[in-house]
Short mmCIF file of C-alpha atoms and ligand atoms in Angstrom, two decimals:
data_model
loop_
_atom_site.label_atom_id
_atom_site.label_comp_id
_atom_site.label_asym_id
_atom_site.label_seq_id
_atom_site.Cartn_x
_atom_site.Cartn_y
_atom_site.Cartn_z
CA UNK A 1 99.38 129.08 91.40
CA UNK A 2 99.25 126.62 88.53
CA UNK A 3 99.65 122.81 89.85
CA UNK A 4 101.36 120.53 87.14
CA UNK A 5 100.82 116.62 87.19
CA UNK A 6 103.22 113.85 86.01
CA UNK A 7 102.42 110.12 86.69
CA UNK A 8 105.27 108.25 88.76
CA UNK A 9 103.89 104.99 88.04
CA UNK A 10 101.14 103.22 85.24
CA UNK A 11 99.16 102.19 88.05
CA UNK A 12 99.25 104.87 90.46
CA UNK A 13 100.90 107.66 91.92
CA UNK A 14 101.31 111.28 90.69
CA UNK A 15 103.91 114.07 91.29
CA UNK A 16 102.34 117.48 91.78
CA UNK A 17 104.68 120.66 90.83
CA UNK A 18 104.12 124.40 91.35
CA UNK A 19 102.71 124.25 94.75
CA UNK A 20 104.37 126.06 97.90
CA UNK A 21 103.24 124.31 101.11
CA UNK A 22 105.63 126.72 103.34
CA UNK A 23 102.69 129.11 102.54
CA UNK A 24 99.14 128.58 103.71
CA UNK A 25 97.44 126.57 100.72
CA UNK A 26 94.20 128.02 99.34
CA UNK A 27 91.29 125.92 98.86
CA UNK A 28 91.06 125.73 95.04
CA UNK A 29 94.79 124.73 94.83
CA UNK A 30 93.56 121.86 97.93
CA UNK A 31 90.80 120.75 96.21
CA UNK A 32 93.25 119.90 93.13
CA UNK A 33 95.55 117.80 95.69
CA UNK A 34 92.83 116.32 97.46
CA UNK A 35 91.19 115.29 94.13
CA UNK A 36 94.57 114.19 93.25
CA UNK A 37 95.15 112.36 96.05
CA UNK A 38 91.87 110.16 95.65
CA UNK A 39 92.33 109.47 92.24
CA UNK A 40 96.05 108.31 92.18
CA UNK A 41 96.82 107.33 95.85
CA UNK A 42 100.16 108.58 96.33
CA UNK A 43 101.26 112.38 95.90
CA UNK A 44 104.57 113.52 95.82
CA UNK A 45 105.23 117.20 96.21
CA UNK A 46 109.57 117.88 95.69
CA UNK A 47 111.27 120.77 97.24
CA UNK A 48 108.84 121.76 100.27
CA UNK A 49 111.36 122.68 102.89
CA UNK A 50 108.27 122.60 105.63
CA UNK A 51 108.86 122.97 109.34
CA UNK A 52 106.74 120.96 111.83
CA UNK A 53 103.89 123.88 112.23
CA UNK A 54 103.63 124.40 108.40
CA UNK A 55 103.20 120.45 108.09
CA UNK A 56 100.46 120.39 110.88
CA UNK A 57 98.63 123.20 109.02
CA UNK A 58 98.69 121.75 105.63
CA UNK A 59 98.01 118.30 107.03
CA UNK A 60 94.93 119.27 108.93
CA UNK A 61 93.44 120.55 105.29
CA UNK A 62 92.56 116.74 105.25
CA UNK A 63 91.02 116.59 108.22
CA UNK A 64 91.90 115.90 112.28
CA UNK A 65 94.77 114.22 113.14
CA UNK A 66 95.82 111.24 114.74
CA UNK A 67 97.83 111.22 117.73
CA UNK A 68 100.80 108.97 117.65
CA UNK A 69 100.83 106.05 119.70
CA UNK A 70 103.53 105.82 122.86
CA UNK A 71 105.72 103.37 121.65
CA UNK A 72 107.20 105.87 118.90
CA UNK A 73 109.50 108.23 120.02
CA UNK A 74 107.10 111.14 119.22
CA UNK A 75 104.34 109.43 121.09
CA UNK A 76 101.45 111.56 122.25
CA UNK A 77 101.85 114.38 119.28
CA UNK A 78 100.58 114.50 116.07
CA UNK A 79 103.98 113.26 114.62
CA UNK A 80 105.56 109.54 114.23
CA UNK A 81 109.18 109.91 113.67
CA UNK A 82 111.13 107.81 111.64
CA UNK A 83 114.89 108.60 112.39
CA UNK A 84 118.00 107.18 113.64
CA UNK A 85 118.61 110.58 115.80
CA UNK A 86 117.76 110.89 119.59
CA UNK A 87 114.72 113.11 119.66
CA UNK A 88 116.29 115.29 122.13
CA UNK A 89 119.78 115.45 121.37
CA UNK A 90 119.85 114.78 117.75
CA UNK A 91 122.57 112.22 118.57
CA UNK A 92 122.93 108.74 116.26
CA UNK A 93 120.90 106.02 118.33
CA UNK A 94 122.92 102.54 118.41
CA UNK A 95 121.55 100.00 115.87
CA UNK A 96 120.72 97.97 119.23
CA UNK A 97 118.71 100.31 120.98
CA UNK A 98 114.90 99.38 121.47
CA UNK A 99 114.01 102.43 119.13
CA UNK A 100 115.92 101.08 116.21
CA UNK A 101 114.55 97.60 116.79
CA UNK A 102 111.01 98.88 116.70
CA UNK A 103 111.65 100.66 113.70
CA UNK A 104 112.16 97.34 111.92
CA UNK A 105 108.71 96.74 111.84
CA UNK A 106 108.48 99.27 109.29
CA UNK A 107 110.46 96.76 106.89
CA UNK A 108 107.20 94.85 106.40
CA UNK A 109 104.30 96.10 104.25
CA UNK A 110 101.98 97.99 105.86
CA UNK A 111 99.08 100.41 105.83
CA UNK A 112 98.92 103.10 108.80
CA UNK A 113 97.04 102.63 111.79
CA UNK A 114 95.00 99.53 110.63
CA UNK A 115 95.36 98.35 114.07
CA UNK A 116 93.11 101.12 115.08
CA UNK A 117 89.56 100.66 115.12
CA UNK A 118 88.98 103.57 112.63
CA UNK A 119 91.91 103.22 110.55
CA UNK A 120 93.44 106.11 109.27
CA UNK A 121 93.01 108.27 106.02
CA UNK A 122 96.34 109.08 104.95
CA UNK A 123 99.76 109.91 106.07
CA UNK A 124 102.02 112.80 104.97
CA UNK A 125 105.74 112.12 105.56
CA UNK A 126 108.30 115.23 105.09
CA UNK A 127 111.74 114.26 104.55
CA UNK A 128 113.87 116.08 106.83
CA UNK A 129 117.71 114.68 106.70
CA UNK A 130 117.57 111.87 103.57
CA UNK A 131 120.45 109.34 103.63
CA UNK A 132 122.37 109.29 100.07
CA UNK A 133 121.69 105.99 99.42
CA UNK A 134 119.37 103.44 100.92
CA UNK A 135 116.24 104.46 103.10
CA UNK A 136 113.87 104.33 99.72
CA UNK A 137 110.07 104.09 100.71
CA UNK A 138 108.55 101.46 98.69
CA UNK A 139 104.57 101.47 97.60
CA UNK A 140 101.84 98.83 96.24
CA UNK A 141 98.47 99.67 94.91
CA UNK A 142 95.95 97.69 96.58
CA UNK A 143 93.21 98.83 93.79
CA UNK A 144 95.68 97.28 91.25
CA UNK A 145 95.71 94.09 93.44
CA UNK A 146 92.06 93.96 94.02
CA UNK A 147 91.56 94.38 90.48
CA UNK A 148 94.02 91.70 89.58
CA UNK A 149 92.35 88.92 91.83
CA UNK A 150 90.26 86.06 90.10
CA UNK A 151 86.72 86.34 90.13
CA UNK A 152 86.75 83.61 92.70
CA UNK A 153 88.89 85.13 95.18
CA UNK A 154 86.93 88.29 94.81
CA UNK A 155 83.99 86.32 96.07
CA UNK A 156 85.63 84.24 98.60
CA UNK A 157 87.00 87.47 100.61
CA UNK A 158 84.36 90.15 99.88
CA UNK A 159 82.75 89.52 102.99
CA UNK A 160 86.04 88.68 105.32
CA UNK A 161 87.41 90.51 108.53
CA UNK A 162 90.75 90.07 109.53
CA UNK A 163 91.88 90.99 113.05
CA UNK A 164 94.88 93.49 113.18
CA UNK A 165 96.88 94.83 116.17
CA UNK A 166 100.09 96.54 116.55
CA UNK A 167 101.49 93.82 119.21
CA UNK A 168 101.01 91.15 115.59
CA UNK A 169 102.87 93.28 113.50
CA UNK A 170 105.77 94.19 116.38
CA UNK A 171 106.14 90.65 117.47
CA UNK A 172 107.50 89.73 113.63
CA UNK A 173 110.28 92.08 114.78
CA UNK A 174 110.82 90.93 118.48
CA UNK A 175 107.96 89.90 121.11
CA UNK A 176 109.33 92.16 123.76
CA UNK A 177 109.71 95.36 121.94
CA UNK A 178 106.36 96.51 123.07
CA UNK A 179 105.38 96.96 126.96
CA UNK A 180 102.52 95.58 128.09
CA UNK A 181 101.03 99.35 128.56
CA UNK A 182 102.11 99.91 125.03
CA UNK A 183 99.62 96.49 123.82
CA UNK A 184 96.64 97.26 125.95
CA UNK A 185 96.68 100.85 124.53
CA UNK A 186 96.18 99.35 121.41
CA UNK A 187 94.05 96.16 121.54
CA UNK A 188 93.32 94.04 118.46
CA UNK A 189 90.43 95.63 116.25
CA UNK A 190 88.63 93.88 113.03
CA UNK A 191 89.10 95.19 109.42
CA UNK A 192 87.19 94.21 106.20
CA UNK A 193 89.34 92.70 103.60
CA UNK A 194 87.51 94.56 100.87
CA UNK A 195 87.61 98.46 101.12
CA UNK A 196 85.40 100.75 98.63
CA UNK A 197 86.54 104.31 98.15
CA UNK A 198 83.29 106.52 98.93
CA UNK A 199 84.02 109.03 96.00
CA UNK A 200 84.88 106.67 93.01
CA UNK A 201 84.04 103.32 94.10
CA UNK A 202 87.16 101.72 93.88
CA UNK A 203 87.66 98.60 95.51
CA UNK A 204 91.01 98.00 97.59
CA UNK A 205 92.20 94.69 98.82
CA UNK A 206 92.90 96.15 102.65
CA UNK A 207 95.72 93.64 103.60
CA UNK A 208 98.58 94.96 105.94
CA UNK A 209 101.19 93.38 108.44
CA UNK A 210 99.27 94.27 111.15
CA UNK A 211 96.93 91.82 110.04
CA UNK A 212 97.31 88.49 111.72
CA UNK A 213 94.42 86.07 110.92
CA UNK A 214 90.88 85.84 109.68
CA UNK A 215 88.09 86.51 112.23
CA UNK A 216 85.84 83.02 112.48
CA UNK A 217 88.85 80.75 110.77
CA UNK A 218 91.39 78.79 112.19
CA UNK A 219 94.79 80.93 112.46
CA UNK A 220 96.83 78.62 110.02
CA UNK A 221 94.21 79.21 107.51
CA UNK A 222 93.64 82.70 107.77
CA UNK A 223 97.28 83.46 107.98
CA UNK A 224 98.17 81.40 104.50
CA UNK A 225 95.42 83.21 102.78
CA UNK A 226 96.76 86.62 104.07
CA UNK A 227 100.32 85.84 103.17
CA UNK A 228 98.78 84.57 99.58
CA UNK A 229 97.00 88.15 99.27
CA UNK A 230 100.01 90.02 100.40
CA UNK A 231 102.12 88.40 97.91
CA UNK A 232 99.62 89.16 95.08
CA UNK A 233 99.29 92.67 96.06
CA UNK A 234 103.31 93.31 96.16
CA UNK A 235 104.34 91.65 92.87
CA UNK A 236 106.72 94.25 90.86
CA UNK A 237 104.04 95.07 88.52
CA UNK A 238 102.00 96.89 91.34
CA UNK A 239 104.97 98.78 93.16
CA UNK A 240 106.74 102.06 92.94
CA UNK A 241 110.01 103.02 95.10
CA UNK A 242 110.60 106.44 95.93
CA UNK A 243 114.32 107.61 96.45
CA UNK A 244 114.28 110.58 99.12
CA UNK A 245 115.79 114.16 98.88
CA UNK A 246 115.24 116.40 101.56
CA UNK A 247 112.34 118.51 101.35
CA UNK A 248 110.06 115.64 99.62
CA UNK A 249 106.79 115.58 100.73
CA UNK A 250 104.77 112.45 99.88
CA UNK A 251 100.96 111.96 100.69
CA UNK A 252 99.38 108.54 100.52
CA UNK A 253 96.23 106.86 101.13
CA UNK A 254 96.19 104.25 103.87
CA UNK A 255 93.04 103.24 102.22
CA UNK A 256 94.56 102.17 98.71
CA UNK A 257 98.20 101.50 99.31
CA UNK A 258 100.79 99.23 101.17
CA UNK A 259 104.26 100.79 102.02
CA UNK A 260 107.36 99.95 103.57
CA UNK A 261 110.83 101.14 104.64
CA UNK A 262 114.12 99.85 102.93
CA UNK A 263 117.29 100.04 105.13
CA UNK A 264 120.04 102.40 104.88
CA UNK A 265 123.59 102.10 106.89
CA UNK A 266 122.27 104.03 109.87
CA UNK A 267 125.42 104.39 111.59
CA UNK A 268 126.97 106.50 108.76
CA UNK A 269 124.22 108.51 107.70
CA UNK A 270 121.35 110.32 109.36
CA UNK A 271 117.48 110.11 108.41
CA UNK A 272 114.93 111.86 109.96
CA UNK A 273 111.08 111.75 108.37
CA UNK A 274 108.19 113.32 110.22
CA UNK A 275 104.96 111.69 109.35
CA UNK A 276 101.77 113.10 110.26
CA UNK A 277 98.31 111.15 110.06
CA UNK A 278 94.84 111.75 109.05
CA UNK A 279 92.39 110.03 111.05
CA UNK A 280 89.77 107.99 108.95
CA UNK A 281 86.03 109.01 109.89
CA UNK A 282 84.32 105.09 109.98
CA UNK A 283 85.19 101.99 111.26
CA UNK A 284 85.37 99.31 108.09
CA UNK A 285 83.16 97.00 109.93
CA UNK A 286 79.72 97.80 111.26
CA UNK A 287 78.54 95.80 114.07
C1 LIG B 301 106.01 105.61 107.94
C2 LIG B 301 106.68 104.96 107.17
C3 LIG B 301 108.54 104.13 105.92
C4 LIG B 301 109.64 104.95 105.74
O1 LIG B 301 106.52 106.54 108.22
O2 LIG B 301 104.54 105.30 108.31
O3 LIG B 301 106.02 103.66 107.14
O4 LIG B 301 110.34 104.57 104.82
N1 LIG B 301 107.89 104.97 106.65
O5 LIG B 301 110.23 105.64 106.58
MN1 LIG B 302 104.18 103.32 107.87
#
């Protein structure tokens, strides 16, 4: 298998051709994919009609999988399901249903599982059913964002820590969308604002819609800083948008990019995206 590489955006992202993820991926090919992931932060592989078992097998090559929080329709499994189809019947879920409202939080720029003490390494999203229009996923490079900060801002945020929680990001959509039990499952955690890639030393600005405020600062002050940094990080020059085709697989580095979903006509079209998530190996804040 010889792989081909095509850049998706001047600052980040690569499309890899020549791989077949429906079959076991050997160590040499995986090594190239893993290296591309570390370098480019977003990796697109097209025409990969994988099933759940094949997705899990490929995902495991990156490391141990996370188990999804119970608020997602696929909670308790290795999958996070982004879909307007009922998991059991396949029937379209009405827009006012709690499960559709829960998914609206994906419209905010975020990184997956920053609300966990050990945040996720990467996510793999497989396009199983894709609407013909809308439902694109957008990405923003947090390395480009960090590099683009003023020296004064870099110094200001170097040691700052933000509090992240699923309850906070979901409250932006609807404060009642999570039950008390679902909130208790993932209590607030702390994450550094600046993360360093252990392999290449590149720094990323670790913001996310899960981040509510800065630890040891008045809420409003920290909130204003997070809003300013997120606006900076998501300026058009740092963003790339993907229009899905069935069979696309995207791997993204949750340490180095933000992503967000965009709307589609969820009454007219079907959308089913299956996500597997690879756990990180350490907290960003050491006690
Ligand atoms: C996710 C996510 C965006 C989308 O799966 O983590 O945010 O476009 N998905 O479905
Ligand atoms: Mn996500």
